Amino acid sequence: MRMNKRFFRGLSKLRHNKVAADKMTVEPILETNQVLSQKLELTARLVPALMLTNILLASIIFVAFASSSASDLRSVAYLPLCITSILAILFLRNSNVGAHNSHAENLNKKPRLIVSAISFGIGCFWALLPPAMTLASTGAELIIAFAVMGGVLSVAGLTLALTPALALPFIIPVLASCYITLFMSGTLQGLYLATGLTIYISMVLLVSLNDTRSKARGLTIEKARAKQDKTISLLLRDFDQHASHWLWEIGTDSKFVRVLDRFKDVSGRTASELETLTIPDLVAEDSGRLPALETLQHAINNKDSFTDVHMPVLVKGETSWWSMTGTPDFDKSGIFKGFHGVGSDITLQKKSDERIQFLAHHDVLTGLYNRAHFTELLHQNVSRLERYGATFSLMFLDLDFFKSVNDSYGHPMGDKLLIDVAARIRAVMPSAAAISRLGGDEFAVIFQQSLSQQQLREIAEATLETIAVPFEIDGEKLQIGVSVGVALAPHHGTRPDQLLRNVDLALYRAKETGRNSYCVFEAGMDSVARERRALEFDLRYALEGNELELFYQPFVNAQTNKPLGFEALLRWNHPIRGQISPAEFIPIAESTGLIGPIGEWVICEACNVAATWPEHLRIAVNLSALQFNKDRVVEIVSRSLAESGLPAHRLELEITESLLIDQPDDAIAKLMQLKKIGVSIAMDDFGTGYSSLSYMLKFPFDKIKVDKSFITAVKNENAAGDVLRTIASLGKSLKVQMTAEGVETFEQAEFLKDLAFDQLQGFFFSKPLRGSEIPALLLSMTNKTLADGYGKVVSLRSSAA
Ligand code: C2E
Ligand code: CA
Ligand code: CA
């Protein structure tokens, strides 16, 4: 484009110079050798006629004075004059005196000197005539003679004056001879003739010289113009043949004129077609209102020049992009003549620009917007909100179980799934929604139009529904879910960072609530999140600061109430906040990856403590599903057993069904290994997931711990009792030990005992205790429970609290 502009400027300058050449009027003309040569050429062309005139005039005198006494002298002059004239003609024909020659140095001076000499010679012969005739002529003959001389001089003046160097050698001797003769005659007639001749000759010379000047100037201008025309046409041709540029011109009616070949080629139209069109007529119809085109139209209307205006043009059914640069034309008197300019095809450049633009703003995989564009849009919406109060809302989507698809089927399958997910999301969103993929399995939607919370809830529900429908990819049926967080501006924030944090909190809450659900932000979530971040920070130092401690809660034989063992329950003794529940910090440990080292410490510590207990007591340790991510869990368990000396059969590991949902095969393999070592495996929180029964069949659990929510429900609902009865009988048939958690009352304990539960656990028997409190508990339970009944245990529980 820069080349284009530079070229264009050069072209305009040339055009400008051409006009200047036209305007050249009074500037002194420097005669170049080239001009001189042209003048010589002109003179040379006239010489034969001149010489013929010489001969004819001389012949008149020869005949007129035939009888005069001056005939001898006349003959002396006549013959050499004729011969010299003929020689002059021949010489000029063979020499190159007047040959057109553009190179000044080639202009030979020698022939010019010869021509001057001939001219002088002929002049001298003519100069002989006046004295000769005066000597022997009558008055009448003398007038004839001088009339002829006047003719000779004026002819010479008219023709030879074109080149004074040739004219003067002729004129001077003739004129001198005439004057001398006339003055010598001493007559009044002679004086009249001399005066008349002077006027006559002066006039002829004046006219002739003037003519010479204008002819010379004409030649100079013509020369300059020819040179410029040549340069311009060379440049134009070169430019017109240039691959990506062409020239155009429009007239006063804005329609193209003087259409060049190249323009016809690139536009795919004929010259006559183009001559009916204006520049805006070329613009592709579907391109809508382009600001650049308005600039162009404005420039044309105002007769202003315009530079590098990009416009889409329909060429043979396809859209090309042209860059147009133009400048208005005015004639000498300032009248507008149209525009001329240069165009270039920038389609390729435009396409690569568009691609770069696209990549800068879109996610390559799904074609949705990318994170960068999302951020940009968010800021735009926030400023629209600030300026015009235009409300908008945000939705964050995070896929559930996407990781397991990626892990079990590989990334290519994961990518295909993401493409399909993107298509489904697009289908349920309003058309004006801006959908982005933020990365991984996270998506974000900005609703620029103002939507009510109800409308957003409906969209969120539709999204959950559409994603819940199994995907079929490469013959595989894939079931995933999505969690959705929603925030509305300005209700939930007026700054981008605020909105982002709040919609993220809503999403997080949706994830926590259970997968495949949505949540609209609420004010309380904010402080919860702040709290959480602070805890996250502190938890990093909990292990090394010895802030973690295990508490132990007994589980008892349902029939005898004898303690069978203890469940290890983790506590965090925060230096400032006091004791923090695992329900609060275990999820943080899981999300930060701290669950690895913390879990390892728990297993190790639990084994060490249990090894000091009486041999009939077992220890139950809770394991997070995330501890199974790495191979190390089996190794850690084996090492802890070995180091503590605790027999494997005294260790029970409690897992939840989420372990079997996320990574079934891998987890089952590890559980099998643990079982092989001799460790028992219990399913914790049974009844809280969707499909506990089916998972119960996937792995031969040693023990099932029915969640406390069922036990609590027993009091109010008969249905809960029925469910418990069914679960208990199922356990019996599977030969799995059944444990009930969260037993708080005597009635519950009795009811569960009747349902043939094997083990019971809960505050009714004991709260979780410090390790140091266990001996006292054991003592009181073995010694007194049987004798004194439950009442004593209850009092024990109170003392432990
Ligand atoms: P969980 O495994 O279901 O543990 C039983 C929870 O019920 C304990 O809460 C216990 O204090 C509480 N509990 C026991 N009896 C009663 C009762 O009669 N009524 C009521 N309302 N609650 C009772 P805790 O200690 O707060 O532990 C909460 C959860 O944290 C545990 O639930 C377990 O999932 C997790 N957890 C605790 N320690 C660890 C650990 O070392 N590792 C892992 N991964 N998770 C742990
Ligand atoms: Ca447990
Ligand atoms: Ca439990």
PDB file of N, CA and C in Angstrom, residues 50 109 111 125 151 200-201 245 291 337 375 390 398 425 436 480 485 500 557 571 575 586 594 636 663 694 698 721 773:
ATOM      1  N   LEU A  50      14.549  28.204 -51.897  1.00  0.00           N
ATOM      2  CA  LEU A  50      15.271  29.469 -51.833  1.00  0.00           C
ATOM      3  C   LEU A  50      16.261  29.593 -52.996  1.00  0.00           C
ATOM      4  N   LYS A 109      29.256  20.851 -36.281  1.00  0.00           N
ATOM      5  CA  LYS A 109      29.388  22.279 -36.589  1.00  0.00           C
ATOM      6  C   LYS A 109      29.881  22.520 -38.007  1.00  0.00           C
ATOM      7  N   PRO A 111      29.283  21.165 -41.145  1.00  0.00           N
ATOM      8  CA  PRO A 111      28.341  21.441 -42.232  1.00  0.00           C
ATOM      9  C   PRO A 111      27.675  22.797 -42.086  1.00  0.00           C
ATOM     10  N   PHE A 125      27.781  37.195 -54.659  1.00  0.00           N
ATOM     11  CA  PHE A 125      27.456  37.280 -56.088  1.00  0.00           C
ATOM     12  C   PHE A 125      26.326  38.257 -56.322  1.00  0.00           C
ATOM     13  N   GLY A 151      13.163  41.980 -53.329  1.00  0.00           N
ATOM     14  CA  GLY A 151      12.555  40.644 -53.257  1.00  0.00           C
ATOM     15  C   GLY A 151      13.534  39.615 -52.729  1.00  0.00           C
ATOM     16  N   TYR A 200      11.364  48.312 -45.599  1.00  0.00           N
ATOM     17  CA  TYR A 200      10.938  47.025 -46.133  1.00  0.00           C
ATOM     18  C   TYR A 200      11.674  45.874 -45.446  1.00  0.00           C
ATOM     19  N   ILE A 201      12.999  45.992 -45.469  1.00  0.00           N
ATOM     20  CA  ILE A 201      13.841  44.937 -44.890  1.00  0.00           C
ATOM     21  C   ILE A 201      13.658  44.835 -43.368  1.00  0.00           C
ATOM     22  N   HIS A 245      -2.518  -3.504  -8.931  1.00  0.00           N
ATOM     23  CA  HIS A 245      -3.005  -2.127  -8.963  1.00  0.00           C
ATOM     24  C   HIS A 245      -3.599  -1.780 -10.318  1.00  0.00           C
ATOM     25  N   PRO A 291     -18.577   2.140   7.476  1.00  0.00           N
ATOM     26  CA  PRO A 291     -18.133   3.517   7.735  1.00  0.00           C
ATOM     27  C   PRO A 291     -17.162   4.007   6.658  1.00  0.00           C
ATOM     28  N   LYS A 337     -13.387  18.370 -12.732  1.00  0.00           N
ATOM     29  CA  LYS A 337     -13.465  17.513 -13.918  1.00  0.00           C
ATOM     30  C   LYS A 337     -13.783  16.068 -13.573  1.00  0.00           C
ATOM     31  N   THR A 375     -13.670 -11.394  27.960  1.00  0.00           N
ATOM     32  CA  THR A 375     -13.258 -10.318  28.867  1.00  0.00           C
ATOM     33  C   THR A 375     -13.560  -8.953  28.248  1.00  0.00           C
ATOM     34  N   ALA A 390     -27.634   0.144  30.931  1.00  0.00           N
ATOM     35  CA  ALA A 390     -28.081  -1.074  30.238  1.00  0.00           C
ATOM     36  C   ALA A 390     -27.699  -2.300  31.060  1.00  0.00           C
ATOM     37  N   ASP A 398     -19.960 -25.228  33.756  1.00  0.00           N
ATOM     38  CA  ASP A 398     -18.820 -26.117  33.955  1.00  0.00           C
ATOM     39  C   ASP A 398     -19.335 -27.548  33.815  1.00  0.00           C
ATOM     40  N   ILE A 425     -25.279 -25.978  23.549  1.00  0.00           N
ATOM     41  CA  ILE A 425     -25.423 -24.738  24.329  1.00  0.00           C
ATOM     42  C   ILE A 425     -25.945 -23.631  23.415  1.00  0.00           C
ATOM     43  N   SER A 436     -18.934 -17.983  25.065  1.00  0.00           N
ATOM     44  CA  SER A 436     -17.476 -18.148  24.986  1.00  0.00           C
ATOM     45  C   SER A 436     -17.075 -19.464  25.633  1.00  0.00           C
ATOM     46  N   ILE A 480     -22.817 -36.924  30.447  1.00  0.00           N
ATOM     47  CA  ILE A 480     -22.167 -35.939  31.309  1.00  0.00           C
ATOM     48  C   ILE A 480     -23.239 -35.011  31.877  1.00  0.00           C
ATOM     49  N   GLY A 485     -23.765 -21.366  36.966  1.00  0.00           N
ATOM     50  CA  GLY A 485     -23.844 -20.248  37.902  1.00  0.00           C
ATOM     51  C   GLY A 485     -24.346 -19.020  37.165  1.00  0.00           C
ATOM     52  N   LEU A 500     -17.434 -11.347  37.908  1.00  0.00           N
ATOM     53  CA  LEU A 500     -16.767 -12.616  37.631  1.00  0.00           C
ATOM     54  C   LEU A 500     -16.698 -13.463  38.895  1.00  0.00           C
ATOM     55  N   ASN A 557     -21.427 -52.889  68.914  1.00  0.00           N
ATOM     56  CA  ASN A 557     -22.227 -54.049  68.519  1.00  0.00           C
ATOM     57  C   ASN A 557     -23.685 -53.708  68.839  1.00  0.00           C
ATOM     58  N   ARG A 571      -9.753 -33.327  62.920  1.00  0.00           N
ATOM     59  CA  ARG A 571     -10.072 -31.996  63.427  1.00  0.00           C
ATOM     60  C   ARG A 571      -8.904 -31.076  63.119  1.00  0.00           C
ATOM     61  N   PRO A 575      -5.242 -21.920  65.021  1.00  0.00           N
ATOM     62  CA  PRO A 575      -4.727 -21.082  66.114  1.00  0.00           C
ATOM     63  C   PRO A 575      -5.649 -19.921  66.460  1.00  0.00           C
ATOM     64  N   ILE A 586     -12.200 -30.335  54.626  1.00  0.00           N
ATOM     65  CA  ILE A 586     -11.836 -31.436  53.714  1.00  0.00           C
ATOM     66  C   ILE A 586     -12.066 -31.035  52.241  1.00  0.00           C
ATOM     67  N   LEU A 594      -4.238 -30.576  48.819  1.00  0.00           N
ATOM     68  CA  LEU A 594      -3.611 -30.853  50.120  1.00  0.00           C
ATOM     69  C   LEU A 594      -4.120 -32.157  50.715  1.00  0.00           C
ATOM     70  N   ILE A 636       0.795 -46.423  50.687  1.00  0.00           N
ATOM     71  CA  ILE A 636       0.732 -45.703  51.968  1.00  0.00           C
ATOM     72  C   ILE A 636       0.101 -46.575  53.051  1.00  0.00           C
ATOM     73  N   GLN A 663     -14.091 -42.777  38.709  1.00  0.00           N
ATOM     74  CA  GLN A 663     -13.072 -43.600  38.050  1.00  0.00           C
ATOM     75  C   GLN A 663     -13.278 -45.067  38.419  1.00  0.00           C
ATOM     76  N   SER A 694     -26.768 -49.927  43.114  1.00  0.00           N
ATOM     77  CA  SER A 694     -26.007 -50.522  42.018  1.00  0.00           C
ATOM     78  C   SER A 694     -24.511 -50.525  42.329  1.00  0.00           C
ATOM     79  N   LYS A 698     -21.160 -53.429  42.728  1.00  0.00           N
ATOM     80  CA  LYS A 698     -19.955 -53.344  41.904  1.00  0.00           C
ATOM     81  C   LYS A 698     -18.710 -53.852  42.623  1.00  0.00           C
ATOM     82  N   GLY A 721     -38.538 -45.869  57.750  1.00  0.00           N
ATOM     83  CA  GLY A 721     -38.381 -47.141  58.450  1.00  0.00           C
ATOM     84  C   GLY A 721     -38.413 -48.300  57.476  1.00  0.00           C
ATOM     85  N   GLU A 773      -8.836 -39.800  75.672  1.00  0.00           N
ATOM     86  CA  GLU A 773     -10.073 -40.068  76.411  1.00  0.00           C
ATOM     87  C   GLU A 773     -10.583 -41.502  76.219  1.00  0.00           C
TER      88      GLU A 773
END
